[in-house]
Amino acid sequence: MSDPNLLTGMEKAEDAGVYKLSDTLALVQTVDFFTPIVDDPFTFGQIAAVNSLSDVYAMGGKPLTAMNIVCFPSKIMDMSILRDILLGGLDKMREAKVTLVGGHSIDDKELKYGLSVTGLIHPDRVIYNTGAKAGDRLVLTKPLGTGIISTAIKAEMADEAVVVEAIRSMSCLNDRAAEVMMDFHVHACTDITGFGLLGHGCEMVQDTDVGMVLDHQAIPVFHGVKDLIDMGMVPGGTYRNRDYRIAMIEQAKGVPDYFMHILFDPQTSGGLLIAVQGDEAEKLLEKVHKAGVTEAAIVGEIVAEPAGKIVVR
Ligand code: CO
Ligand code: CO
């Protein structure tokens, strides 16, 4: 049984569910939680909250309320750790002007934290992850490599400067880039998270009549990531992402193999991938930069041929 007010739900790989309340108002709903990827509890709380809010921004919505989801090993961990995680989350909810309305916690062997988020959107202004048109150009708003860097943090192999840079990016809300994007003819958008740039890129072109071309030299990457790959700091998710999507990817000659690891690297709290009408891309990029999202870059374009594929050149 389908509900006509459900504009997008579980059947598509959308960032969030959208439910129409009236001709001018729809709910955007999403939930995300995960295990710590950094050592500091407050920072982890911030990153988890930013990551959870991101799916609402990716659809062009405004997050309104959130609920905490907590799994906490209270027998082996001090409650002050949980307090700091929640304070970190609250800090980002305040920044996003989101009201915490409740939550639920359970005792668990492994610590996990995240949010369920409800936002609002005009039902005619939802930006889906499909709908990109040939001639669109692609803007990516954050550098890649957080999965590789998190793996290095766990192995205690990460350079302090590299970690600081990745944390700054992961704890940065996608709100400003999303706000800018709403002033342009954006045909599709998604945020880059667990499936990596290529995995989420595939969702944009799969079963459509367009394809994607990515210019590998234009793609922003955190400093030090290549060195970490050379040291073997590639998370298992990178290989799973590659195995799942490799049939849709064409790697041009001259694109080094290590770079494919970066493109498949599962991201935490990654940036937005925005398909904007080609002649507006430079202007959008300029505005995004002005809004403080300084590492955003034009990384490729949407093409008619080959449809349903991504060419990395
Ligand atoms: Co998403
Ligand atoms: Co999500």
CSV table of N, CA, C and O in Angstrom, one decimal, residues 66-70 86 93 99-106 113-116:
chain,number,residue,atom,x,y,z
A,66,ALA,N,15.4,17.4,16.8
A,66,ALA,CA,16.3,16.2,16.8
A,66,ALA,C,16.1,15.5,18.1
A,66,ALA,O,15.7,16.0,19.1
A,67,MET,N,16.3,14.2,18.0
A,67,MET,CA,16.3,13.3,19.2
A,67,MET,C,17.6,12.5,19.3
A,67,MET,O,18.1,12.0,18.3
A,68,ASN,N,18.2,12.5,20.5
A,68,ASN,CA,19.4,11.7,20.7
A,68,ASN,C,19.2,10.2,20.7
A,68,ASN,O,18.2,9.7,21.2
A,69,ILE,N,20.1,9.5,20.0
A,69,ILE,CA,20.1,8.0,20.1
A,69,ILE,C,21.4,7.6,20.7
A,69,ILE,O,22.5,8.0,20.2
A,70,VAL,N,21.4,6.9,21.8
A,70,VAL,CA,22.6,6.6,22.6
A,70,VAL,C,22.7,5.1,22.9
A,70,VAL,O,21.7,4.5,23.4
A,86,LEU,N,27.1,14.1,24.5
A,86,LEU,CA,25.8,14.8,24.4
A,86,LEU,C,26.0,16.3,24.3
A,86,LEU,O,25.3,17.0,23.5
A,93,MET,N,23.7,21.2,17.4
A,93,MET,CA,22.3,21.5,17.2
A,93,MET,C,22.0,22.9,17.4
A,93,MET,O,21.2,23.5,16.7
A,99,THR,N,16.2,22.2,17.7
A,99,THR,CA,15.8,22.0,19.0
A,99,THR,C,15.8,20.5,19.4
A,99,THR,O,15.2,19.7,18.7
A,100,LEU,N,16.5,20.2,20.5
A,100,LEU,CA,16.6,18.8,21.0
A,100,LEU,C,15.3,18.6,21.7
A,100,LEU,O,14.9,19.3,22.6
A,101,VAL,N,14.5,17.6,21.3
A,101,VAL,CA,13.2,17.4,21.9
A,101,VAL,C,13.1,16.1,22.7
A,101,VAL,O,12.1,15.8,23.3
A,102,GLY,N,14.2,15.3,22.7
A,102,GLY,CA,14.2,14.1,23.5
A,102,GLY,C,15.2,13.1,23.0
A,102,GLY,O,16.2,13.5,22.4
A,103,GLY,N,15.0,11.8,23.3
A,103,GLY,CA,16.0,10.8,22.9
A,103,GLY,C,15.8,9.5,23.6
A,103,GLY,O,14.8,9.4,24.4
A,104,HIS,N,16.6,8.6,23.4
A,104,HIS,CA,16.5,7.3,24.0
A,104,HIS,C,17.9,6.7,24.2
A,104,HIS,O,18.7,6.8,23.2
A,105,SER,N,18.2,6.1,25.3
A,105,SER,CA,19.5,5.5,25.5
A,105,SER,C,19.3,4.1,26.0
A,105,SER,O,18.4,3.8,26.8
A,106,ILE,N,20.2,3.2,25.6
A,106,ILE,CA,20.2,1.8,26.1
A,106,ILE,C,21.7,1.5,26.5
A,106,ILE,O,22.6,2.1,26.0
A,113,TYR,N,26.5,6.8,19.0
A,113,TYR,CA,25.7,8.0,19.2
A,113,TYR,C,25.3,8.6,17.8
A,113,TYR,O,26.0,8.5,16.9
A,114,GLY,N,24.1,9.2,17.8
A,114,GLY,CA,23.6,9.9,16.6
A,114,GLY,C,22.3,10.5,16.9
A,114,GLY,O,21.9,10.6,18.1
A,115,LEU,N,21.7,11.0,15.9
A,115,LEU,CA,20.4,11.7,16.0
A,115,LEU,C,19.4,11.2,15.0
A,115,LEU,O,19.7,10.8,13.9
A,116,SER,N,18.1,11.3,15.5
A,116,SER,CA,17.1,11.3,14.5
A,116,SER,C,16.6,12.7,14.3
A,116,SER,O,16.4,13.5,15.3
